[in-house]
Amino acid sequence: MVKLTINGRNIEVEAGTTILQAAEKMGVFVPTFCYDPQLSLVGACRMCVVEVEGARALVASCCTPAGEGMVVQTDTERVLTARRANLSLLLANHPLDCLTCEKAGNCRLQDYCYLYGIEKSEFSGEQKEFNLDDTNPFFVRDMNKCILCGLCVRTCHEINGAGAIEFIKRGFDSKVTPAFDDPLEKSSCVFCGMCTDVCPVGALTPRQGMGKGRSWDLDKVKTICPYCGTGCGLELFVKDNVVMGVQGDVDNPVNRGQTCVKGHFGVDFLSSPERLTTPLIRKDGVLVEASWTEALDLVASKLKEVKGTEIAGLASARVTNEENYLFQKLLRMLGTNSIDHCARL
Amino acid sequence: MTNSIGEIENAKAMLVIGSNTTDAHPVLGYRMRMAKRKGAALIVADPRRIELAEDADVFLQLRPGTNEALINGLINVIITEDLMDRDFIAARTEGYEAMAAAVAKYTPEYVAEITGVAADDIRKAARLYGGAETAAIFYTMGVTQHTSGTATVLTIANLAMLTGNMGKPSGGVNPLRGQNNVQGACDMGALPPVYTAYQAVANEENRAKFGQAWGAELSATPGLTVTEIMDGAMEGKVKALYIMGENPMLTDANLHHVAEALAKVEFLVVQDIFLTETAAKAHVVLPAAAFAEKSGTFSNTERRVQLLNQAVTPPGEAKADWEILQDLAQKLGFNWQYAEPWDIFDEITSLTPSYGGISYERLYVEGGLQWPCPTPEHPGTPILHGATFTRGKGLFSPVEYTPPAELTDGDYPLVLTTGRNLYHYHSGSMTHRSKAIEAHSPEELAQINLEDAARMGICDGDLVKLSSRRGELKTRVQLTDMVPPGVVFMTFHYKDAAVNLLTNDKLDPVAKIPELKVCAVKMEKSAS
Ligand code: SF4
Ligand code: SF4
């Protein structure tokens, strides 16, 4: 264990804990762009700098281990000046279209500029002019908004393993893109969408829900993916009774926020116009709309007409435990054990 | 799975057989690659050069339908080179001698003849698996959808027990369940011979227990499985069929047979969220709520029970399946009074020992629990078979190789094998109605090898006619070296190229799973 002081308060942490983790443990806020607990540390964005007594320069708290007896200050004037300069530099080169940006309200650049009072950049210079990559149906990439934190690159390599995107070029021309600067459709991208989840700014925007709701209008509901047996936790974004978007649920122990393309971009079938909305009964060979009473009366009478053992049912690997339980209960109460489902398929 | 998802990334060695994990269980595929980057050995056995094969230390590209021979070959090498865990065998298992005798003839050279995998690769794989401190096996339908599926599962268990890889973190035998709640459907007794948690219907005590709880006289007559239900319908023995949330008109083997059976049934009720191919044949269709429109629980492949929370209301008059079932039960004269899914869950846990300690309160606070979880204090069970097996000692089973039911011949010279792609899901009733997914992956592209294509003058994107003894279809093709010469791969996602028109409905004798992974077909170029 290591003892240190952060903003005048003592804390004891396990050896190997970083200053950032120690601060988080105490509930002390430290801003970050490039840090993610599931990814390798790069210490690139310099937002998390803090002052350590005795150290000449400010240190990046995300990749500096807490040392015995360390005295750390997270918000001295020197720290704040460094963060402001940092933000100012990023802003010099960032479109200021927050009025229409999908990320507004959920953007770390916006939040930190608000927090540190950066209204506009003190630097002026060239603006990036990259083309939008809107060639795939899942999300749009606007590299003019990218702040080069590298979270998407590391997610793609370290979490997914697809390795579809990289940094190319240096300095002002630096950008994140697939090999040969191709559109994503031509790369090894598998459209898991995890890069869009980690992007702290508005550079990677899922199409579903674009222009349909501000981030603060969306309710978040945690549930479980309807597709494969992994059972990933998903967070659904809901507005006006419609699911507008999906992210992996980082608190879910199964997937820790990770998803594939189906979970991330494949649940808009919910609002498909083809959904069944009323019971249907076959009359003269065609299925016609019917009331619940009519439909269930018919089903009940038909089930009563035949012997229990002449009834069979297929339950479903797609509905809940409760529903499967009731299904087999109902059929078995009617006198049949012929209940199966497609576990074999 | 005997083990848990969280353990995958710490595996020391992994044998992935008959599982295209990065497509069918992508997040588990990420974890396997994480383990690989951390230094784990990866052995991939599949007839196709799947994505994971690129990361493999050894890739065993075996002929479709030869899994059990390959596993026997691995066991043979492990025994010959003395890589087994003698202490584990002595303390925890029985039947070793008989199993060892059975695999004696499966030398790498003999197995190479059957599987087409080089003998040295078999040795290398056996050394990687057998030499690792702990090693995990993962498999899916590529193992089970064969007439020899049960045999392969048994010999996989042999391999894991032989090396003492049971009951240890990052080890075990891990079938990856295909559908979000297939584990739960099995746990809940949606199988003919068992009530919840595999309590046998044949057992009189169980019948009495459930009969009393439900207030009904319960039948001891054995029930029919899916395929038997379809046969029963053909023979007029099954008169009323109630299908909830399934689409056998695309997913079952030999679709012509399924269509005939459904047409024969006197009364067909289908409850679903879309008018699926199956629902279109029904006499009554009941509109159901989808996952985001209700609450309840799902049980995932690692036996973790997790809570669903309702996010939106169902469209129109659609209702949650449990509400529909309750309304129907009441019309049938049963006094069901569940106000919420958790009332149902409470009843489940009171009748189901392995779910006994789980409650909505705990799921909410603890975020999912893995059964067995028999008491409210029990933390759940991430790893099965820790100290003993369910039956006490683990039983080795001698397993012999049997070829697939249908072999290629002059008329049908190609092997057809089936599976999934990353984008679509099962019969696609959901994913085909997802705009982005459908835009990205709108049609079937059967995979054929470049050599076969060149010989037949077929180009990438051409339309071909594929036929088997049971049916025919047209599909576009992609030329690829993912499949070896002589093998065609198709998914079962697309109704315009419904591969199950071709597949063989010959069953594994025990598990009654059809041999969807191997049948013989012929291919012809098609003009339109
Ligand atoms: S969507 Fe997934 S695979 Fe594609 S670039 Fe983003 S992280 Fe990589
Ligand atoms: S997000 Fe993908 S991997 Fe996760 S449960 Fe859904 S389908 Fe499976």
PDB file of N, CA, C and O in Angstrom, chain B residues 456-483:
ATOM      1  N   MET B 456     -15.696 -24.459 -63.276  1.00  0.00           N
ATOM      2  CA  MET B 456     -17.061 -24.380 -63.784  1.00  0.00           C
ATOM      3  C   MET B 456     -17.345 -23.059 -64.496  1.00  0.00           C
ATOM      4  O   MET B 456     -18.486 -22.788 -64.878  1.00  0.00           O
ATOM      5  N   GLY B 457     -16.315 -22.228 -64.629  1.00  0.00           N
ATOM      6  CA  GLY B 457     -16.498 -20.958 -65.318  1.00  0.00           C
ATOM      7  C   GLY B 457     -17.414 -19.992 -64.587  1.00  0.00           C
ATOM      8  O   GLY B 457     -18.171 -19.240 -65.188  1.00  0.00           O
ATOM      9  N   ILE B 458     -17.345 -20.029 -63.251  1.00  0.00           N
ATOM     10  CA  ILE B 458     -18.205 -19.152 -62.453  1.00  0.00           C
ATOM     11  C   ILE B 458     -17.386 -17.964 -61.948  1.00  0.00           C
ATOM     12  O   ILE B 458     -16.255 -18.127 -61.502  1.00  0.00           O
ATOM     13  N   CYS B 459     -17.957 -16.763 -62.069  1.00  0.00           N
ATOM     14  CA  CYS B 459     -17.256 -15.565 -61.606  1.00  0.00           C
ATOM     15  C   CYS B 459     -17.895 -15.035 -60.333  1.00  0.00           C
ATOM     16  O   CYS B 459     -19.036 -15.351 -60.013  1.00  0.00           O
ATOM     17  N   ASP B 460     -17.138 -14.179 -59.647  1.00  0.00           N
ATOM     18  CA  ASP B 460     -17.620 -13.551 -58.430  1.00  0.00           C
ATOM     19  C   ASP B 460     -18.937 -12.845 -58.721  1.00  0.00           C
ATOM     20  O   ASP B 460     -19.041 -12.107 -59.700  1.00  0.00           O
ATOM     21  N   GLY B 461     -19.944 -13.067 -57.894  1.00  0.00           N
ATOM     22  CA  GLY B 461     -21.225 -12.392 -58.075  1.00  0.00           C
ATOM     23  C   GLY B 461     -22.179 -13.099 -59.021  1.00  0.00           C
ATOM     24  O   GLY B 461     -23.327 -12.687 -59.168  1.00  0.00           O
ATOM     25  N   ASP B 462     -21.729 -14.165 -59.661  1.00  0.00           N
ATOM     26  CA  ASP B 462     -22.620 -14.910 -60.563  1.00  0.00           C
ATOM     27  C   ASP B 462     -23.755 -15.568 -59.787  1.00  0.00           C
ATOM     28  O   ASP B 462     -23.637 -15.842 -58.598  1.00  0.00           O
ATOM     29  N   LEU B 463     -24.824 -15.842 -60.538  1.00  0.00           N
ATOM     30  CA  LEU B 463     -25.938 -16.567 -59.962  1.00  0.00           C
ATOM     31  C   LEU B 463     -25.739 -18.058 -60.261  1.00  0.00           C
ATOM     32  O   LEU B 463     -25.419 -18.418 -61.393  1.00  0.00           O
ATOM     33  N   VAL B 464     -25.926 -18.894 -59.244  1.00  0.00           N
ATOM     34  CA  VAL B 464     -25.815 -20.335 -59.498  1.00  0.00           C
ATOM     35  C   VAL B 464     -27.068 -21.037 -58.990  1.00  0.00           C
ATOM     36  O   VAL B 464     -27.802 -20.501 -58.154  1.00  0.00           O
ATOM     37  N   LYS B 465     -27.294 -22.220 -59.516  1.00  0.00           N
ATOM     38  CA  LYS B 465     -28.356 -23.061 -58.975  1.00  0.00           C
ATOM     39  C   LYS B 465     -27.693 -24.161 -58.152  1.00  0.00           C
ATOM     40  O   LYS B 465     -26.800 -24.855 -58.634  1.00  0.00           O
ATOM     41  N   LEU B 466     -28.121 -24.288 -56.898  1.00  0.00           N
ATOM     42  CA  LEU B 466     -27.611 -25.356 -56.045  1.00  0.00           C
ATOM     43  C   LEU B 466     -28.759 -26.315 -55.800  1.00  0.00           C
ATOM     44  O   LEU B 466     -29.874 -25.890 -55.501  1.00  0.00           O
ATOM     45  N   SER B 467     -28.478 -27.605 -55.924  1.00  0.00           N
ATOM     46  CA  SER B 467     -29.542 -28.545 -55.612  1.00  0.00           C
ATOM     47  C   SER B 467     -29.006 -29.720 -54.811  1.00  0.00           C
ATOM     48  O   SER B 467     -27.837 -30.104 -54.922  1.00  0.00           O
ATOM     49  N   SER B 468     -29.888 -30.244 -53.969  1.00  0.00           N
ATOM     50  CA  SER B 468     -29.581 -31.451 -53.207  1.00  0.00           C
ATOM     51  C   SER B 468     -30.713 -32.431 -53.477  1.00  0.00           C
ATOM     52  O   SER B 468     -31.620 -32.141 -54.258  1.00  0.00           O
ATOM     53  N   ARG B 469     -30.684 -33.559 -52.812  1.00  0.00           N
ATOM     54  CA  ARG B 469     -31.746 -34.552 -53.010  1.00  0.00           C
ATOM     55  C   ARG B 469     -33.093 -34.040 -52.517  1.00  0.00           C
ATOM     56  O   ARG B 469     -34.120 -34.630 -52.780  1.00  0.00           O
ATOM     57  N   ARG B 470     -33.095 -32.925 -51.776  1.00  0.00           N
ATOM     58  CA  ARG B 470     -34.344 -32.463 -51.186  1.00  0.00           C
ATOM     59  C   ARG B 470     -34.908 -31.195 -51.811  1.00  0.00           C
ATOM     60  O   ARG B 470     -36.076 -30.884 -51.634  1.00  0.00           O
ATOM     61  N   GLY B 471     -34.080 -30.468 -52.502  1.00  0.00           N
ATOM     62  CA  GLY B 471     -34.614 -29.225 -53.049  1.00  0.00           C
ATOM     63  C   GLY B 471     -33.551 -28.472 -53.816  1.00  0.00           C
ATOM     64  O   GLY B 471     -32.422 -28.958 -54.000  1.00  0.00           O
ATOM     65  N   GLU B 472     -33.925 -27.289 -54.295  1.00  0.00           N
ATOM     66  CA  GLU B 472     -32.953 -26.480 -55.017  1.00  0.00           C
ATOM     67  C   GLU B 472     -33.195 -25.010 -54.737  1.00  0.00           C
ATOM     68  O   GLU B 472     -34.273 -24.606 -54.271  1.00  0.00           O
ATOM     69  N   LEU B 473     -32.188 -24.196 -55.018  1.00  0.00           N
ATOM     70  CA  LEU B 473     -32.329 -22.761 -54.834  1.00  0.00           C
ATOM     71  C   LEU B 473     -31.339 -22.068 -55.750  1.00  0.00           C
ATOM     72  O   LEU B 473     -30.452 -22.694 -56.336  1.00  0.00           O
ATOM     73  N   LYS B 474     -31.541 -20.751 -55.879  1.00  0.00           N
ATOM     74  CA  LYS B 474     -30.574 -19.948 -56.616  1.00  0.00           C
ATOM     75  C   LYS B 474     -29.932 -18.950 -55.671  1.00  0.00           C
ATOM     76  O   LYS B 474     -30.600 -18.389 -54.803  1.00  0.00           O
ATOM     77  N   THR B 475     -28.657 -18.750 -55.855  1.00  0.00           N
ATOM     78  CA  THR B 475     -27.967 -17.786 -55.002  1.00  0.00           C
ATOM     79  C   THR B 475     -26.802 -17.174 -55.772  1.00  0.00           C
ATOM     80  O   THR B 475     -26.269 -17.792 -56.702  1.00  0.00           O
ATOM     81  N   ARG B 476     -26.428 -15.964 -55.373  1.00  0.00           N
ATOM     82  CA  ARG B 476     -25.188 -15.395 -55.900  1.00  0.00           C
ATOM     83  C   ARG B 476     -24.016 -15.970 -55.105  1.00  0.00           C
ATOM     84  O   ARG B 476     -24.193 -16.410 -53.975  1.00  0.00           O
ATOM     85  N   VAL B 477     -22.849 -15.941 -55.720  1.00  0.00           N
ATOM     86  CA  VAL B 477     -21.698 -16.533 -55.042  1.00  0.00           C
ATOM     87  C   VAL B 477     -20.586 -15.512 -54.862  1.00  0.00           C
ATOM     88  O   VAL B 477     -20.519 -14.510 -55.577  1.00  0.00           O
ATOM     89  N   GLN B 478     -19.748 -15.765 -53.869  1.00  0.00           N
ATOM     90  CA  GLN B 478     -18.477 -15.049 -53.768  1.00  0.00           C
ATOM     91  C   GLN B 478     -17.366 -16.088 -53.841  1.00  0.00           C
ATOM     92  O   GLN B 478     -17.481 -17.163 -53.258  1.00  0.00           O
ATOM     93  N   LEU B 479     -16.340 -15.755 -54.585  1.00  0.00           N
ATOM     94  CA  LEU B 479     -15.220 -16.681 -54.718  1.00  0.00           C
ATOM     95  C   LEU B 479     -14.228 -16.350 -53.614  1.00  0.00           C
ATOM     96  O   LEU B 479     -13.868 -15.199 -53.417  1.00  0.00           O
ATOM     97  N   THR B 480     -13.804 -17.379 -52.894  1.00  0.00           N
ATOM     98  CA  THR B 480     -12.974 -17.115 -51.729  1.00  0.00           C
ATOM     99  C   THR B 480     -12.155 -18.344 -51.384  1.00  0.00           C
ATOM    100  O   THR B 480     -12.547 -19.466 -51.697  1.00  0.00           O
ATOM    101  N   ASP B 481     -11.025 -18.113 -50.724  1.00  0.00           N
ATOM    102  CA  ASP B 481     -10.275 -19.267 -50.241  1.00  0.00           C
ATOM    103  C   ASP B 481     -10.641 -19.578 -48.791  1.00  0.00           C
ATOM    104  O   ASP B 481      -9.989 -20.379 -48.134  1.00  0.00           O
ATOM    105  N   MET B 482     -11.706 -18.939 -48.300  1.00  0.00           N
ATOM    106  CA  MET B 482     -12.192 -19.308 -46.963  1.00  0.00           C
ATOM    107  C   MET B 482     -12.679 -20.750 -46.952  1.00  0.00           C
ATOM    108  O   MET B 482     -12.585 -21.443 -45.951  1.00  0.00           O
ATOM    109  N   VAL B 483     -13.278 -21.186 -48.076  1.00  0.00           N
ATOM    110  CA  VAL B 483     -13.697 -22.589 -48.157  1.00  0.00           C
ATOM    111  C   VAL B 483     -12.714 -23.339 -49.045  1.00  0.00           C
ATOM    112  O   VAL B 483     -12.217 -22.789 -50.029  1.00  0.00           O
TER     113      VAL B 483
END
